[in-house]
CSV table of N, CA and C in Angstrom, one decimal:
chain,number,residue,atom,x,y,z
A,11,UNK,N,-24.0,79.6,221.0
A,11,UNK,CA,-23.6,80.6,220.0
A,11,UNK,C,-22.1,80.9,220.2
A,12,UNK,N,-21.3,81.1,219.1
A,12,UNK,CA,-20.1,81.1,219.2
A,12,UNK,C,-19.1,82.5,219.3
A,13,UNK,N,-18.5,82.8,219.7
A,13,UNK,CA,-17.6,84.2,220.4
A,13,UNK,C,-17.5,84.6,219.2
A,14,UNK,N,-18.7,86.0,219.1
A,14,UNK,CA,-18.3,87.3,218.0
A,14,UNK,C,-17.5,88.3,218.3
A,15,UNK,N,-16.6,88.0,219.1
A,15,UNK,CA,-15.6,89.0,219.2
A,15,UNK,C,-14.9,89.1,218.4
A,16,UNK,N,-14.8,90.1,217.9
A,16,UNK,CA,-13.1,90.8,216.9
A,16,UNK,C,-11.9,90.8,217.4
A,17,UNK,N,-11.2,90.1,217.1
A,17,UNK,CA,-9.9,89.8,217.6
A,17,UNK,C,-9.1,91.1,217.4
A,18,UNK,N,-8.5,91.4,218.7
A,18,UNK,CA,-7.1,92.4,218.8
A,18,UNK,C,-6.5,92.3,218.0
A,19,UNK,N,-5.8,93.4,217.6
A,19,UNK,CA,-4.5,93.5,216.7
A,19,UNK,C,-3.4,94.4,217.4
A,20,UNK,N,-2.4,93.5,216.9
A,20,UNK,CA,-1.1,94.6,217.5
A,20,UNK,C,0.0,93.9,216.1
A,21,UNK,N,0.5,95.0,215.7
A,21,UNK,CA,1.3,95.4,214.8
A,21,UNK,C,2.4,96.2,214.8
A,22,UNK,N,3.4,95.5,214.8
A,22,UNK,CA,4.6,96.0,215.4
A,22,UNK,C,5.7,95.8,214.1
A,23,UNK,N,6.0,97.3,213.6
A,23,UNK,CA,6.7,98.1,212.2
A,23,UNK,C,7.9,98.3,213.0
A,24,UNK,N,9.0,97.1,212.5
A,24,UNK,CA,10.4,98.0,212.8
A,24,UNK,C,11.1,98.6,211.1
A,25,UNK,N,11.8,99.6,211.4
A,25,UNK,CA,12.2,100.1,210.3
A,25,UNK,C,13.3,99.7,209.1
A,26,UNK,N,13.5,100.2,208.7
A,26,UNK,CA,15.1,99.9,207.8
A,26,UNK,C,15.4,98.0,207.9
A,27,UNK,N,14.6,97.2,207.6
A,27,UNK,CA,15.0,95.5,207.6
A,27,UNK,C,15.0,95.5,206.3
A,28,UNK,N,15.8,94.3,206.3
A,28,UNK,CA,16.2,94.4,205.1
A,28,UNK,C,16.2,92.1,205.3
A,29,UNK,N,16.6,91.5,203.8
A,29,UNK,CA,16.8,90.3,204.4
A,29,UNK,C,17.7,90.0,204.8
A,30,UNK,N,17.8,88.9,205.6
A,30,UNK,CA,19.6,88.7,206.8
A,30,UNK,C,19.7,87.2,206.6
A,31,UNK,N,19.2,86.4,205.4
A,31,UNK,CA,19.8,85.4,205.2
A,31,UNK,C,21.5,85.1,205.3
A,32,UNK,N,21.6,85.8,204.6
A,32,UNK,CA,23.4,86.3,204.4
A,32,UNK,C,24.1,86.3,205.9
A,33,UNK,N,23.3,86.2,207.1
A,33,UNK,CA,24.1,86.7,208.1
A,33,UNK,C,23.7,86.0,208.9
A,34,UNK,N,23.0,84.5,208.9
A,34,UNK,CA,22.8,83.6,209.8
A,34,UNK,C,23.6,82.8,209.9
A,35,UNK,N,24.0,82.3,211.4
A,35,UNK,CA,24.7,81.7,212.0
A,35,UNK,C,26.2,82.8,212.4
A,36,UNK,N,26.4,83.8,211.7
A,36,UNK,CA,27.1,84.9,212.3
A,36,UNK,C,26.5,86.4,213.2
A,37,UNK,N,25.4,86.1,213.1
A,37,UNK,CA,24.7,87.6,214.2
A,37,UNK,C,23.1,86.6,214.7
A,38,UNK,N,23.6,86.9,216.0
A,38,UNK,CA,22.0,87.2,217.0
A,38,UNK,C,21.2,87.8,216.9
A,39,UNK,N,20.1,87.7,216.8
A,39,UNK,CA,18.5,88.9,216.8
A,39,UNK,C,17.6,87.8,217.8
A,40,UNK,N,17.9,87.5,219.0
A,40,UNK,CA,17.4,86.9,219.6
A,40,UNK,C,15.7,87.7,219.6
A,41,UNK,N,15.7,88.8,219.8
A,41,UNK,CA,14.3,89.4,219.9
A,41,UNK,C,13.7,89.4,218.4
A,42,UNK,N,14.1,89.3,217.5
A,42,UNK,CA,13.9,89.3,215.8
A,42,UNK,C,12.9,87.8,215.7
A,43,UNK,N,14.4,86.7,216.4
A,43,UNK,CA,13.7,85.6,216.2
A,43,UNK,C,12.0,85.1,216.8
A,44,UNK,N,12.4,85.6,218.4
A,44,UNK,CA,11.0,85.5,219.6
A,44,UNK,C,10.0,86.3,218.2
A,45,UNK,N,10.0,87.0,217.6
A,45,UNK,CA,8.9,87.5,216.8
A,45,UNK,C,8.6,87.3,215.9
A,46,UNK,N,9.4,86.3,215.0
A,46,UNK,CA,9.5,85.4,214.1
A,46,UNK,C,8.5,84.0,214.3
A,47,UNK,N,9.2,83.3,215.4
A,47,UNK,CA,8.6,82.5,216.1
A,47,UNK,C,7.1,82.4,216.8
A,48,UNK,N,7.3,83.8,217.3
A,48,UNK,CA,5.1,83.5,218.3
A,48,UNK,C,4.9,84.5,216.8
A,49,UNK,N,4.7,85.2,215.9
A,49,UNK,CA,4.4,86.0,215.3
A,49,UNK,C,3.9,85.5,213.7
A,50,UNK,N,4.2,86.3,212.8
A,50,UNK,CA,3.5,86.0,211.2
A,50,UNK,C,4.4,86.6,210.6
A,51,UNK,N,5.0,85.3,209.4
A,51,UNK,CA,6.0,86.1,208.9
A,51,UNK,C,5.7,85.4,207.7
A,52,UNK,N,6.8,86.7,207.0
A,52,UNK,CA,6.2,86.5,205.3
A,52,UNK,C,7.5,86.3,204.7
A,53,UNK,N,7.2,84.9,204.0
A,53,UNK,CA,8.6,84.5,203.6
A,53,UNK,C,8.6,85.2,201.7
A,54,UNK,N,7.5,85.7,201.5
A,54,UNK,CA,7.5,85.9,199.6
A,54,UNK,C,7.4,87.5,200.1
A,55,UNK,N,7.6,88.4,199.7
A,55,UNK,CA,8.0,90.0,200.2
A,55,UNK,C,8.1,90.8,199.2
A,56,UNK,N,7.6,91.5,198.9
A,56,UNK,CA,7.9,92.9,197.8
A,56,UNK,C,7.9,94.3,198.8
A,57,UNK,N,8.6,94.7,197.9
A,57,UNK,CA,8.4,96.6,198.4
A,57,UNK,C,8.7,97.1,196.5
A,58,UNK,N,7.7,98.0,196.5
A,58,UNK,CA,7.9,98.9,195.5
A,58,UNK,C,8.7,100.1,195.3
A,59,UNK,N,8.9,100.8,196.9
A,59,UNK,CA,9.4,101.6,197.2
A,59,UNK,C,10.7,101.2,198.1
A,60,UNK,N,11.7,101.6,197.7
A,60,UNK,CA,12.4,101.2,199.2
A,60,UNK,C,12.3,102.4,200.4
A,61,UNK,N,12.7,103.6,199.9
A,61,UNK,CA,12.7,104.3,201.1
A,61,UNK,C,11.6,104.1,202.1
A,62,UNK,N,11.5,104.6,203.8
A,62,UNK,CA,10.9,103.6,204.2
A,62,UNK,C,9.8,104.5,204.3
A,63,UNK,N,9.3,106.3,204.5
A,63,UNK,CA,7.8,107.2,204.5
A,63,UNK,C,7.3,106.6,202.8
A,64,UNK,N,7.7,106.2,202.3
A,64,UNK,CA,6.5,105.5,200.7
A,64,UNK,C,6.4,103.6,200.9
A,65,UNK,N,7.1,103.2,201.7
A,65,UNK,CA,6.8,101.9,201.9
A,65,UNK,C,5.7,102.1,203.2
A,66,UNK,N,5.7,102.8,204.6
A,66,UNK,CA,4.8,103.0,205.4
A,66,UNK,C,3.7,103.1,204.7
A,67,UNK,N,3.5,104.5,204.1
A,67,UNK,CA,2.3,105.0,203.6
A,67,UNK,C,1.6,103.8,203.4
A,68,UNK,N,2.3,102.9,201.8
A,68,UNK,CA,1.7,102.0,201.5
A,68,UNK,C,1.1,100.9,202.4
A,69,UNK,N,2.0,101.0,203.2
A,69,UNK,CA,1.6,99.6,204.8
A,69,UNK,C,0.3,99.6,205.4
A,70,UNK,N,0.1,101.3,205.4
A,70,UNK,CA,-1.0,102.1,206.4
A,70,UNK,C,-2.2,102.4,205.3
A,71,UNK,N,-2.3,102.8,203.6
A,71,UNK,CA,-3.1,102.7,202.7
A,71,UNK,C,-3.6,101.6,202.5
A,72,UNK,N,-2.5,101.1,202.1
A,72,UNK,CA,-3.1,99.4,201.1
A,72,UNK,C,-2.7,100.1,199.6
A,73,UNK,N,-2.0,101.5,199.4
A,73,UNK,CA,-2.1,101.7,197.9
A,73,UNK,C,-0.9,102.2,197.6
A,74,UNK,N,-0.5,102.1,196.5
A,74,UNK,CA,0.4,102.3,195.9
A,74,UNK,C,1.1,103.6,195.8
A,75,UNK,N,2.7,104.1,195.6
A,75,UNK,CA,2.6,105.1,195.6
A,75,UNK,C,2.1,106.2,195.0
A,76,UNK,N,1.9,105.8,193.9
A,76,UNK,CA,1.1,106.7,192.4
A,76,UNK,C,0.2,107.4,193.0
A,77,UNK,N,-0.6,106.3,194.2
A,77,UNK,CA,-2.2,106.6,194.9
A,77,UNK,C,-2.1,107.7,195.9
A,78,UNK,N,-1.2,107.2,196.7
A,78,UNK,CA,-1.2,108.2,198.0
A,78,UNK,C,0.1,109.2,197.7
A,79,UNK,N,1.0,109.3,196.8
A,79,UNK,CA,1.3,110.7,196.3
A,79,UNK,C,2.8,110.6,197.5
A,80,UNK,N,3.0,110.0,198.6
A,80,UNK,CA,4.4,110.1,198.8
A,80,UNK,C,5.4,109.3,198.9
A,81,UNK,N,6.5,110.1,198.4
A,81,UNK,CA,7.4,109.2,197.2
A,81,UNK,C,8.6,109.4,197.7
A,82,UNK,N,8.7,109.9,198.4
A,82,UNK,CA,10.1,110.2,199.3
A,82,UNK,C,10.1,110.2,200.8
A,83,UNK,N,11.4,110.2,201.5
A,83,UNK,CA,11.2,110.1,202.9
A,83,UNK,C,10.6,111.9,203.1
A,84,UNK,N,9.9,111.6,203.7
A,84,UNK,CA,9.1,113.0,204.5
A,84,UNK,C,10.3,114.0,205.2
A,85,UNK,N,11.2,114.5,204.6
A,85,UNK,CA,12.3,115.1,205.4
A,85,UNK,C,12.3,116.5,204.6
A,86,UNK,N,11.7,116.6,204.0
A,86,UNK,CA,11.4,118.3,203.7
A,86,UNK,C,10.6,119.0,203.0
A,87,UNK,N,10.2,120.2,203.0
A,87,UNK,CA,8.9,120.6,203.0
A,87,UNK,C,8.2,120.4,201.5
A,88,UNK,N,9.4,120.0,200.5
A,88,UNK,CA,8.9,119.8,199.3
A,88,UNK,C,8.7,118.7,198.7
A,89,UNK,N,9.0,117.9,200.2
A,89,UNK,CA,8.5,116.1,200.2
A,89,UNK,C,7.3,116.2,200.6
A,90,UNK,N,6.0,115.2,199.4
A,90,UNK,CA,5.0,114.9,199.6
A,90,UNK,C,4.7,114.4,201.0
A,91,UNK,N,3.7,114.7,202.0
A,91,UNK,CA,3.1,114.2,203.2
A,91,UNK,C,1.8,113.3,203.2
A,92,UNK,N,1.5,112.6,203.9
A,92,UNK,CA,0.3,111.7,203.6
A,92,UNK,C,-0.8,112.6,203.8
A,93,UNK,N,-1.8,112.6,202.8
A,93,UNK,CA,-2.8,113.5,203.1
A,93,UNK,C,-3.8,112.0,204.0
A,94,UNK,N,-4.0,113.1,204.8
A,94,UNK,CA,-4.9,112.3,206.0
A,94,UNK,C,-6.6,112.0,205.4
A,95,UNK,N,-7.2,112.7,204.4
A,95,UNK,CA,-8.3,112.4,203.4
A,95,UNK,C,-8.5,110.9,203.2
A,96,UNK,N,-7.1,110.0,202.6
A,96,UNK,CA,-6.7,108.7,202.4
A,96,UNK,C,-7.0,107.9,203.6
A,97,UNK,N,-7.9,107.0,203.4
A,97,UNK,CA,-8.1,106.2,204.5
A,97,UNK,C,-6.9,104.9,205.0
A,98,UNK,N,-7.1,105.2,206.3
A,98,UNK,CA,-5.7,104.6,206.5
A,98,UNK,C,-6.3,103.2,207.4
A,99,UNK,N,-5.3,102.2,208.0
A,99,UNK,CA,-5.7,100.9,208.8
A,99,UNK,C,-6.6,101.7,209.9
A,100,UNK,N,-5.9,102.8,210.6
A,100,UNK,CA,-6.1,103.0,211.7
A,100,UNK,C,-8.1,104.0,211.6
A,101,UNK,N,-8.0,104.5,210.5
A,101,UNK,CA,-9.3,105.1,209.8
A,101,UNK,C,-10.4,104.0,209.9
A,102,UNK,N,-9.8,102.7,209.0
A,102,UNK,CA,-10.5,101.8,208.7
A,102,UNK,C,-11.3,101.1,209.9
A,103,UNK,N,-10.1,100.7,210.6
A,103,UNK,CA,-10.9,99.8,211.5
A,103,UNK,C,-11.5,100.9,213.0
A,104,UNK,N,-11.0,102.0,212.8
A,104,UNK,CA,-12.1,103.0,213.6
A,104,UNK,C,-13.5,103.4,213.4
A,105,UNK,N,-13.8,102.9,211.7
A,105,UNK,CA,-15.2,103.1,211.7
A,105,UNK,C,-15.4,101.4,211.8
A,106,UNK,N,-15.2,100.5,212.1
A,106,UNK,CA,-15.5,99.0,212.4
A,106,UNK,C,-15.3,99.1,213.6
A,107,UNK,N,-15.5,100.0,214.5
A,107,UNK,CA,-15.5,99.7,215.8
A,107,UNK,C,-14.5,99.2,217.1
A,108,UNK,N,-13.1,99.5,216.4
A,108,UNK,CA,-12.2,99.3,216.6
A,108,UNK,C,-11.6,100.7,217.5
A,109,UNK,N,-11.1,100.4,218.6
A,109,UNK,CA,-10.3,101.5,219.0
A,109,UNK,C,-8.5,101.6,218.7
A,110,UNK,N,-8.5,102.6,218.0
A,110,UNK,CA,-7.3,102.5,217.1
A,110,UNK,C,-6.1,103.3,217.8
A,111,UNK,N,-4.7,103.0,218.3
A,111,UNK,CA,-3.6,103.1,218.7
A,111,UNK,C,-2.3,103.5,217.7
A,112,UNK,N,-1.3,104.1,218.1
A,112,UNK,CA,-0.1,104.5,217.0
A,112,UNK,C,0.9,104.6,218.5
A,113,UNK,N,1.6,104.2,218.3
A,113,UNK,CA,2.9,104.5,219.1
A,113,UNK,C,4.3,104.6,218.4
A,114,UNK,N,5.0,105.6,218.3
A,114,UNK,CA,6.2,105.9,217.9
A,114,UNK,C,6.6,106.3,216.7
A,115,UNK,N,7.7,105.7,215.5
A,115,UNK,CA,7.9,106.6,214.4
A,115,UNK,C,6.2,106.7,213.6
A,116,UNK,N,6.4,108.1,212.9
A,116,UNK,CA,5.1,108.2,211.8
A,116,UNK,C,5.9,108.4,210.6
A,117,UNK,N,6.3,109.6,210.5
A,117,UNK,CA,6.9,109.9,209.7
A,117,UNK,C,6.7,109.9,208.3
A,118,UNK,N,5.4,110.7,208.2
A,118,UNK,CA,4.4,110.8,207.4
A,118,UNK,C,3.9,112.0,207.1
A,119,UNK,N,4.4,113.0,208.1
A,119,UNK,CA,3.5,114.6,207.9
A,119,UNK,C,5.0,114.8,208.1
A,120,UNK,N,4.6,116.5,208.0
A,120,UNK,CA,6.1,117.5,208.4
A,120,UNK,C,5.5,118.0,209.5
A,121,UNK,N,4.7,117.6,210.7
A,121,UNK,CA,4.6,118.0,211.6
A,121,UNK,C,5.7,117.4,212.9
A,122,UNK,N,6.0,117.8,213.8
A,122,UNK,CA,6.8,117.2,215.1
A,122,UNK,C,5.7,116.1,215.2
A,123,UNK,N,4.6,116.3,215.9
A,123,UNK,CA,3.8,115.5,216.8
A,123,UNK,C,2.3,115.4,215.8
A,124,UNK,N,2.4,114.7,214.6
A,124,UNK,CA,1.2,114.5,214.0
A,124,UNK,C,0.0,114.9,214.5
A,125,UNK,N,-1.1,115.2,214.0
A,125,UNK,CA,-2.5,114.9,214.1
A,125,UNK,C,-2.9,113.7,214.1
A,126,UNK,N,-2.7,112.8,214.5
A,126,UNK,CA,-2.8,111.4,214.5
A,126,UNK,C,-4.5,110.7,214.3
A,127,UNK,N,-5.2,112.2,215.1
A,127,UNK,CA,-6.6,111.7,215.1
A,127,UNK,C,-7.2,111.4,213.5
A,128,UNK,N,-6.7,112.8,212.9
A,128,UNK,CA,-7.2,112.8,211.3
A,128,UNK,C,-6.5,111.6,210.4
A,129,UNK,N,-5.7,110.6,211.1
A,129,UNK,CA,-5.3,109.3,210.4
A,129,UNK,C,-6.3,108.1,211.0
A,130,UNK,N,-7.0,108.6,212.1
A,130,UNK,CA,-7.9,107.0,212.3
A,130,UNK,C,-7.5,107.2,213.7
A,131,UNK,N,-6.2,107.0,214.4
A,131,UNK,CA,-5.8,107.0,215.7
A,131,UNK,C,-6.1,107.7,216.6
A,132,UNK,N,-6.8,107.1,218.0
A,132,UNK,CA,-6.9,107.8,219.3
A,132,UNK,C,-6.5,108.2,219.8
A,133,UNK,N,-5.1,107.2,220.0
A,133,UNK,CA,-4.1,107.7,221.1
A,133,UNK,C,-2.4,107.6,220.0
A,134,UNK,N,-1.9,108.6,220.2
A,134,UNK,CA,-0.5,108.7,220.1
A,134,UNK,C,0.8,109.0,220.6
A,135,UNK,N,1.5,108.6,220.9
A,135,UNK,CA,2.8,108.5,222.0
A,135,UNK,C,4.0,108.5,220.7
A,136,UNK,N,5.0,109.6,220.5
A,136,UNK,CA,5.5,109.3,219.6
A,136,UNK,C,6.3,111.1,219.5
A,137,UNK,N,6.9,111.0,218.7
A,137,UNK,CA,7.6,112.6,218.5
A,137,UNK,C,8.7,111.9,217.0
A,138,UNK,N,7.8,113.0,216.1
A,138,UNK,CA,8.7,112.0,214.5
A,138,UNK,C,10.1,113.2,214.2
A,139,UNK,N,9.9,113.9,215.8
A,139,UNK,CA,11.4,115.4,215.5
A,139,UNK,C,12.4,114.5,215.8
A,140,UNK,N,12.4,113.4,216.7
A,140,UNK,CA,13.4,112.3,217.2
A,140,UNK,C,13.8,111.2,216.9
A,141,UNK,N,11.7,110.9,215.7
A,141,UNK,CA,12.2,109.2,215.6
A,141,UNK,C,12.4,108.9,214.2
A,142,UNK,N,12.8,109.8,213.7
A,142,UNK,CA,12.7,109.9,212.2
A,142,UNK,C,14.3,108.8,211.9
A,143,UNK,N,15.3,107.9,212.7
A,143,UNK,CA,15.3,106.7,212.1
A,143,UNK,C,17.3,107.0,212.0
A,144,UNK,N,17.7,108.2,212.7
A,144,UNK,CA,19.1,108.5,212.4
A,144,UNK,C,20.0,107.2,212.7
A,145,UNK,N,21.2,106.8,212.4
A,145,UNK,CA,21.7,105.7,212.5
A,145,UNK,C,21.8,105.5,213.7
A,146,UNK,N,21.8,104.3,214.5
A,146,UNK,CA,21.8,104.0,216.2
A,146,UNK,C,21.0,104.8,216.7
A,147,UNK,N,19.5,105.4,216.2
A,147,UNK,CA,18.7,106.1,217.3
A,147,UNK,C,17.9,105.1,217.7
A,148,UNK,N,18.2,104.0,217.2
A,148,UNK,CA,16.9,103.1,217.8
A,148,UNK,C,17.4,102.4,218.9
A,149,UNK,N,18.8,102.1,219.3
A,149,UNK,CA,19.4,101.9,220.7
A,149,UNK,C,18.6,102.8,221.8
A,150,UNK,N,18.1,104.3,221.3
A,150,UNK,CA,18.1,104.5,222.1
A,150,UNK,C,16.3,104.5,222.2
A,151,UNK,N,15.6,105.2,221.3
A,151,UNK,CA,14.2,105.2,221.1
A,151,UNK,C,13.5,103.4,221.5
A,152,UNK,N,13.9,102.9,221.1
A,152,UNK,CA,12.7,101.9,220.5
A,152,UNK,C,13.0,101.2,221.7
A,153,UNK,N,13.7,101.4,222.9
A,153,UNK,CA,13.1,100.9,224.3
A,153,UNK,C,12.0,102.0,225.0
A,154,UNK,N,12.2,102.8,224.5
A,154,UNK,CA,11.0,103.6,224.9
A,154,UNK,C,10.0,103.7,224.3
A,155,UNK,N,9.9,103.4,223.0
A,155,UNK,CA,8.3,102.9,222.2
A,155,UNK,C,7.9,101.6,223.0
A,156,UNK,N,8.7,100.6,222.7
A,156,UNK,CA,8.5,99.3,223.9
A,156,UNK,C,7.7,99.6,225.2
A,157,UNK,N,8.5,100.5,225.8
A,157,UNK,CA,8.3,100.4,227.2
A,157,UNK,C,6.9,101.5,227.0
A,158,UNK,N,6.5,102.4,226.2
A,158,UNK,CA,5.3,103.1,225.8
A,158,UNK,C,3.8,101.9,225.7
A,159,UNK,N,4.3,100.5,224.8
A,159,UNK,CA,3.5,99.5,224.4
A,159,UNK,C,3.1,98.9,225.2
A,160,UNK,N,4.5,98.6,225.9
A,160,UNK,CA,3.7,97.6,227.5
A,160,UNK,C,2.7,98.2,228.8
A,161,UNK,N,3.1,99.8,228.2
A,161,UNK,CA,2.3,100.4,229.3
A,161,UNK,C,0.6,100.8,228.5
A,162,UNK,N,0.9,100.9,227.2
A,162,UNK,CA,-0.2,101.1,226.8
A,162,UNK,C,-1.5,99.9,226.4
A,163,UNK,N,-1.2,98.4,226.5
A,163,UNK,CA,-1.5,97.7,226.7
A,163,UNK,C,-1.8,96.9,228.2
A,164,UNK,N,-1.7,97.4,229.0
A,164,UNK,CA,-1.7,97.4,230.7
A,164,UNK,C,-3.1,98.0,230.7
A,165,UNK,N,-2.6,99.2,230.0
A,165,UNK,CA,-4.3,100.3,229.9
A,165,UNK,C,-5.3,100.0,229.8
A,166,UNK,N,-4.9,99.5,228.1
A,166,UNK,CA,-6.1,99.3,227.6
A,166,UNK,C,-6.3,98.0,227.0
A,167,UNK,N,-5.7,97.3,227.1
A,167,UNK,CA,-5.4,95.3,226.8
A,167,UNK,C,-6.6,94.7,227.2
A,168,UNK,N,-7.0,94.8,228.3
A,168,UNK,CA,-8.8,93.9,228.2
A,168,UNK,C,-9.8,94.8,228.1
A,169,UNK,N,-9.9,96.4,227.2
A,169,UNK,CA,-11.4,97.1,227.3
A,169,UNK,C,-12.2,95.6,226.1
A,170,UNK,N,-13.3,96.3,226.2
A,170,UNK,CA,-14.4,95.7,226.0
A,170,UNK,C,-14.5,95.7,224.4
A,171,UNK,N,-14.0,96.9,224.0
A,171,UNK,CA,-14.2,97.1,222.7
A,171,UNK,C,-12.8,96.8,221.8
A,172,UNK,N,-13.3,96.1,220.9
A,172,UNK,CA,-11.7,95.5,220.2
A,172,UNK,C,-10.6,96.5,220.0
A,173,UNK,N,-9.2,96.3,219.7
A,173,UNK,CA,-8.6,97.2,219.2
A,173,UNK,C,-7.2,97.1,218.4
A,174,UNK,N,-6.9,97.8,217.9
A,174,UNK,CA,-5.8,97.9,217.0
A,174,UNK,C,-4.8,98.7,217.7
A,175,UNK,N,-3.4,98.2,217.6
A,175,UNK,CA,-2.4,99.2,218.4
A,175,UNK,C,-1.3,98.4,217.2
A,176,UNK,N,-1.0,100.0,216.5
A,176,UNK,CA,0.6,99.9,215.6
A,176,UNK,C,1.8,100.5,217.1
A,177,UNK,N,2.7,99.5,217.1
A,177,UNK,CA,3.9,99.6,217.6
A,177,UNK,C,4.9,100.2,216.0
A,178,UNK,N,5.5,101.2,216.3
A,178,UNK,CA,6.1,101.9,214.9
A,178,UNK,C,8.0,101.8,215.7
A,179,UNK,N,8.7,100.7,215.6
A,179,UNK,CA,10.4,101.1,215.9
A,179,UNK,C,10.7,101.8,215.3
A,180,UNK,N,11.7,102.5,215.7
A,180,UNK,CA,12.9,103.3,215.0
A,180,UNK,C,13.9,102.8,214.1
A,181,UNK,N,14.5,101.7,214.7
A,181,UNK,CA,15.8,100.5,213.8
A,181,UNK,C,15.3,99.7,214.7
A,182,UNK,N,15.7,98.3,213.5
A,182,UNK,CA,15.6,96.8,214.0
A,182,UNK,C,16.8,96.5,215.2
């Protein structure tokens, strides 16, 4: 009989990319490439939205913004928030038996420290008061979402039961 195991998932969202054809053979992304390379990449690409709380949403839905209602970056109180109702990846594959993970930007609710659980996610490591994406915050953040991933994968990398873990950077 052949291995019915459900393959892990790890999903790793850096922010603000944009295409950098224009800038090959003049800038390094040595770690861009390493993830390029062992990873899945999509050379045909749309976004409907550019800003980046209505392009997430849609990442984390599967729907459009019309569907899930936010339409701007989540930066004030009369910006739409994702209603947690909307089933999300991390919803999804938690009722499939999936143990579901979030580490770092959300930037999705107007709360500091989400409810994470009412999105699908078990565990969250993250503060969106910090990671909400200011120019050069990810010099400083997104070694510590990293260094959150490797430890949270140490943890939980061989349980028994499959799992999903979104790695969320700050800046590329």
């Amino acid at each position: 009989m052949g291995n019915d195991r459900r393959p892990n998932q790890l999903l790793i969202v850096s922010d603000e990319e944009r295409r950098n054809d224009w800038l090959r053979g003049r800038l390094e992304l040595p770690a861009h490439q390493r993830l390029m390379d062992d990873g899945l990449t999509f050379n045909r690409y749309y976004t409907h939205a550019s800003p980046c709380s209505p392009s997430r949403a849609s990442l984390y839905t599967g729907s459009y913004v019309a569907q899930h209602g936010v339409a701007n970056n989540v930066s004030f109180p009369t910006h739409t928030a994702l209603d947690p109702d909307i089933p999300t990846v991390g919803s999804l594959l938690n009722g499939q038996g999936y143990y579901s993970a979030y580490l770092g930007k959300f930037h999705l609710t107007h709360d500091e420290i989400p409810d994470m659980e009412s999105f699908g996610y078990r565990d969250f490591r993250g503060n969106d008061m910090h990671y909400t994406g200011s120019a050069w915050s990810g010099r400083f953040f997104d070694p510590i979402i990293a260094g959150d991933a490797i430890d949270w994968l140490r943890e939980h990398g061989t349980r028994d039961e499959p799992w999903h873990l979104t790695v969320a950077l700050v800046n590329p």
